[in-house]
């Protein structure tokens, strides 16, 4: 059975568990515990095990599930018992939850109380550091650069970026890089191919990209948008444009390929490693 023990400490409660715990015990105990959490916020709990013989399977599940669902609702849990296996159970609970759980042997119950009272410090230090963090909050993004490769998934990259652009009311830059087609220098042997054809083809790709970006920018109907098609490889194009335009956030997609590129995608990896501003990588389905 589980019974509450009266305690006159703020946000610290105590229960005594004895015998083999059943589902019925939990059906009585958990709603009361839930109510305490709702009324008081995060609480600390002293659990005293007296002639404790474990759980029936369903009760063990009740215990585990409640613990997982309310991980953030407990500051500290002290378990006071007599047996080594109870100590091990406490250590396992501690490892699997955010709550600090510690076991004390019965003859050290006073230490358990002292330790529970220090729970306030945990909360205090969490609050202090949150305040510190807020003070350190970085400036809002003012100039967001989105690199688009015009693959079908680039819509997702753009959609993600737009959320931020609207949120920060930032300037939006859309860019696409067009790389010159590589063709080997075969000297004067023009019988095989004419380099001018490649140049013409590249120019067509460039023109088409200009047309697409132009259309996209108009359709976005956002007051502060600029767009540019840049000659060159995407990595250097994105990085140098970001630098020149003082972008404070670059948004790229990532398909994931191989090596480190498997995690980020090759362009994304290059941008993350070399950009001097923040980079947001939008995960796209593998190609
Ligand atoms: P990757 O996984 O290396 O193919 O990189 C994909 C992401 O890099 C795309 O979602 C774009 O954000 C960016 N990217 C790749 N190619 C270009 C390009 N030609 N122009 C602009 N951005 C590009």
XYZ file of C-alpha atoms and ligand atoms in Angstrom:
310
model
C 0.000 0.000 0.000
C 1.004 3.642 -0.461
C 0.036 6.234 2.105
C 0.752 9.940 2.362
C 2.691 11.107 5.398
C 1.929 14.634 6.635
C 4.801 17.061 5.994
C 4.988 20.771 6.712
C 7.540 21.704 4.064
C 6.778 23.808 1.028
C 6.576 21.698 -2.125
C 7.963 18.595 -0.409
C 5.642 15.641 0.099
C 6.216 12.245 1.628
C 4.722 8.803 1.073
C 5.312 5.464 2.684
C 5.155 2.337 0.499
C 4.906 -1.109 2.035
C 4.297 -4.710 0.966
C 3.821 -5.519 -2.720
C 2.322 -2.622 -4.634
C -0.698 -3.344 -6.817
C -2.514 -1.584 -9.624
C -5.260 -0.737 -7.117
C -2.710 1.022 -4.899
C -1.679 3.193 -7.858
C -5.277 3.911 -8.864
C -5.682 5.545 -5.459
C -2.281 7.130 -5.163
C -1.619 8.624 -8.609
C -4.699 10.919 -8.832
C -3.730 12.446 -5.470
C -0.175 12.920 -6.619
C -1.397 14.425 -9.872
C -3.538 16.902 -7.918
C -0.555 17.950 -5.788
C 1.486 18.614 -8.916
C -1.336 20.654 -10.445
C -1.766 22.698 -7.253
C 1.885 23.223 -6.333
C 3.914 22.978 -9.557
C 7.083 20.892 -9.519
C 7.405 19.029 -6.216
C 9.971 16.977 -4.354
C 9.028 13.624 -2.940
C 10.254 11.480 -0.057
C 9.412 7.819 -0.628
C 9.977 5.680 2.424
C 10.016 1.959 1.741
C 8.896 -0.086 4.732
C 8.979 -3.854 4.365
C 8.711 -3.157 0.652
C 8.425 -6.179 -1.652
C 8.267 -4.614 -5.113
C 5.472 -4.271 -7.621
C 2.918 -6.444 -9.330
C 3.579 -6.144 -13.112
C 0.692 -3.771 -13.835
C 1.670 -1.604 -10.874
C 5.276 -1.431 -12.111
C 3.958 -0.202 -15.448
C 1.707 2.405 -13.734
C 4.736 3.642 -11.825
C 6.984 3.793 -14.874
C 4.414 5.512 -17.094
C 3.525 8.171 -14.531
C 7.221 8.839 -13.934
C 7.901 9.307 -17.629
C 4.874 11.519 -18.230
C 5.699 13.720 -15.238
C 9.454 13.799 -15.535
C 9.507 17.586 -15.395
C 7.064 17.790 -12.497
C 9.485 16.454 -9.904
C 12.480 18.364 -8.631
C 14.039 15.675 -6.445
C 12.929 12.254 -5.256
C 14.568 10.699 -2.195
C 14.008 6.982 -1.749
C 14.655 5.668 1.732
C 14.918 1.918 2.149
C 16.892 -0.961 3.576
C 17.908 -3.137 0.638
C 20.680 -2.946 -1.957
C 18.268 -3.787 -4.817
C 16.203 -0.753 -3.873
C 19.340 1.332 -4.248
C 19.923 -0.095 -7.728
C 16.316 0.590 -8.741
C 16.775 4.218 -7.663
C 19.976 4.523 -9.692
C 18.189 3.183 -12.790
C 15.322 5.651 -12.282
C 17.850 8.465 -11.939
C 19.581 7.492 -15.154
C 16.380 7.402 -17.202
C 14.735 10.603 -16.020
C 15.537 14.295 -15.692
C 14.433 14.186 -12.073
C 17.225 13.812 -9.537
C 16.588 10.546 -7.723
C 18.759 9.423 -4.823
C 18.640 6.447 -2.478
C 19.335 6.694 1.255
C 19.511 3.876 3.755
C 16.966 4.097 6.558
C 19.554 5.170 9.127
C 20.381 8.229 6.938
C 16.814 9.480 6.596
C 17.835 12.882 7.975
C 20.328 13.253 5.120
C 17.494 12.456 2.719
C 15.452 15.329 4.115
C 18.393 17.725 3.922
C 19.004 16.701 0.328
C 15.320 17.194 -0.611
C 15.333 20.683 0.888
C 18.187 21.618 -1.387
C 15.871 21.021 -4.354
C 15.064 24.732 -4.253
C 18.617 25.380 -5.387
C 18.040 23.337 -8.552
C 15.059 25.441 -9.455
C 16.743 28.673 -8.485
C 19.803 27.985 -10.596
C 17.591 27.007 -13.544
C 15.702 30.290 -13.263
C 18.881 32.325 -12.897
C 20.406 30.794 -15.966
C 17.217 31.354 -17.995
C 17.312 35.019 -17.012
C 20.960 35.165 -17.966
C 20.122 33.588 -21.289
C 17.380 36.104 -21.978
C 19.788 38.940 -21.274
C 22.196 37.397 -23.753
C 19.481 36.928 -26.402
C 20.987 37.549 -29.823
C 19.719 40.291 -32.117
C 16.764 39.538 -34.373
C 17.635 38.359 -37.883
C 17.594 41.299 -40.282
C 18.925 39.807 -43.488
C 18.048 36.230 -44.384
C 19.619 34.570 -47.386
C 17.957 31.532 -48.957
C 19.899 29.346 -51.380
C 17.619 27.612 -53.859
C 18.670 24.855 -56.246
C 15.230 24.537 -57.917
C 14.900 20.862 -57.070
C 11.328 19.900 -56.123
C 12.185 20.034 -52.417
C 13.492 23.580 -52.518
C 9.925 24.716 -51.791
C 10.354 23.266 -48.338
C 13.558 25.235 -47.835
C 11.808 28.406 -48.919
C 8.741 27.752 -46.759
C 10.907 27.310 -43.656
C 12.836 30.454 -44.444
C 9.659 32.439 -45.011
C 8.425 31.607 -41.531
C 11.523 33.284 -40.116
C 11.479 36.141 -42.596
C 7.920 37.033 -41.590
C 8.624 36.517 -37.914
C 11.617 38.858 -37.919
C 10.308 41.138 -40.680
C 13.725 40.589 -42.215
C 15.060 41.403 -45.646
C 14.925 38.306 -47.868
C 17.549 37.429 -50.463
C 16.988 34.537 -52.843
C 19.973 33.247 -54.748
C 20.750 30.510 -57.204
C 24.217 29.603 -58.490
C 24.873 28.499 -62.051
C 28.126 26.724 -62.622
C 29.865 26.738 -65.982
C 29.813 23.320 -67.583
C 33.206 21.717 -67.412
C 34.660 20.651 -70.747
C 38.184 19.352 -71.274
C 40.612 21.380 -73.314
C 41.305 19.270 -76.388
C 43.437 21.888 -78.089
C 42.309 22.777 -81.552
C 40.362 19.600 -82.100
C 36.983 21.185 -82.689
C 35.728 18.184 -84.584
C 34.458 16.589 -81.383
C 32.503 19.535 -80.030
C 32.237 23.261 -80.092
C 32.944 24.982 -76.716
C 30.673 27.808 -77.778
C 27.743 25.403 -77.517
C 28.496 24.855 -73.845
C 28.749 28.573 -73.263
C 25.400 29.041 -74.942
C 23.875 26.230 -72.915
C 25.175 27.690 -69.662
C 23.806 31.100 -70.592
C 20.405 29.506 -71.247
C 20.485 27.885 -67.789
C 21.413 31.226 -66.299
C 18.605 33.059 -68.121
C 16.093 30.460 -67.094
C 17.185 30.749 -63.464
C 16.818 34.547 -63.633
C 13.311 34.115 -65.001
C 12.361 31.586 -62.307
C 13.724 33.650 -59.418
C 12.088 36.764 -60.791
C 8.710 35.031 -60.948
C 9.152 33.543 -57.501
C 10.074 36.876 -55.937
C 7.014 38.535 -57.462
C 4.701 35.754 -56.307
C 5.971 35.955 -52.742
C 4.438 39.403 -52.471
C 6.872 40.373 -49.716
C 7.966 44.025 -49.575
C 11.659 43.465 -48.890
C 12.945 40.807 -51.258
C 15.916 40.759 -53.590
C 17.153 37.959 -55.796
C 20.199 37.134 -57.809
C 21.552 34.426 -60.052
C 25.283 34.091 -59.566
C 27.853 32.475 -61.817
C 29.881 29.892 -59.919
C 29.705 26.825 -57.714
C 26.989 26.905 -55.068
C 29.356 26.734 -52.079
C 31.409 29.779 -52.937
C 28.429 31.638 -54.425
C 26.400 31.265 -51.230
C 29.290 32.138 -48.931
C 30.521 35.164 -50.822
C 27.019 36.552 -51.391
C 26.287 36.135 -47.667
C 29.482 37.975 -46.845
C 28.943 40.769 -49.350
C 25.328 41.331 -48.337
C 26.011 40.932 -44.617
C 23.447 38.167 -44.284
C 22.889 37.153 -40.670
C 21.194 33.852 -41.481
C 21.671 31.488 -44.417
C 19.001 28.876 -45.107
C 19.958 25.819 -47.157
C 18.499 22.378 -47.722
C 20.217 19.077 -47.114
C 19.555 15.794 -48.831
C 22.292 13.866 -47.069
C 24.724 11.892 -49.190
C 28.011 10.379 -48.027
C 30.677 10.889 -45.355
C 30.107 14.107 -43.431
C 28.016 15.066 -46.435
C 25.723 12.149 -45.552
C 24.743 14.049 -42.456
C 24.382 17.463 -43.992
C 24.628 17.273 -47.767
C 27.722 18.607 -49.497
C 26.600 22.201 -50.029
C 25.042 22.385 -46.605
C 28.202 20.967 -45.015
C 30.406 23.494 -46.793
C 28.154 26.381 -45.801
C 27.857 25.264 -42.166
C 31.617 24.887 -41.886
C 32.580 28.134 -43.549
C 29.808 30.675 -43.009
C 30.461 33.432 -40.530
C 26.778 33.861 -39.698
C 24.102 31.429 -38.471
C 23.031 28.689 -40.858
C 19.725 26.875 -40.850
C 19.761 23.485 -42.549
C 16.368 22.194 -43.650
C 16.387 18.405 -43.802
C 15.040 17.101 -47.104
C 14.172 13.533 -48.115
C 17.182 11.515 -49.295
C 17.729 11.590 -53.022
P 23.156 19.365 -51.370
O 22.542 18.477 -50.295
O 24.611 19.448 -51.307
O 22.626 19.049 -52.730
O 22.683 20.838 -51.031
C 21.365 21.185 -51.214
C 21.147 22.598 -50.804
O 22.230 23.441 -51.178
C 19.954 23.106 -51.544
O 18.756 22.795 -50.820
C 20.242 24.570 -51.632
O 19.874 25.201 -50.420
C 21.743 24.623 -51.765
N 22.149 24.596 -53.193
C 22.626 23.546 -53.902
N 22.861 23.896 -55.173
C 22.569 25.192 -55.270
C 22.605 26.137 -56.323
N 23.012 25.807 -57.542
N 22.213 27.383 -56.071
C 21.809 27.748 -54.841
N 21.738 26.915 -53.818
C 22.115 25.644 -54.011
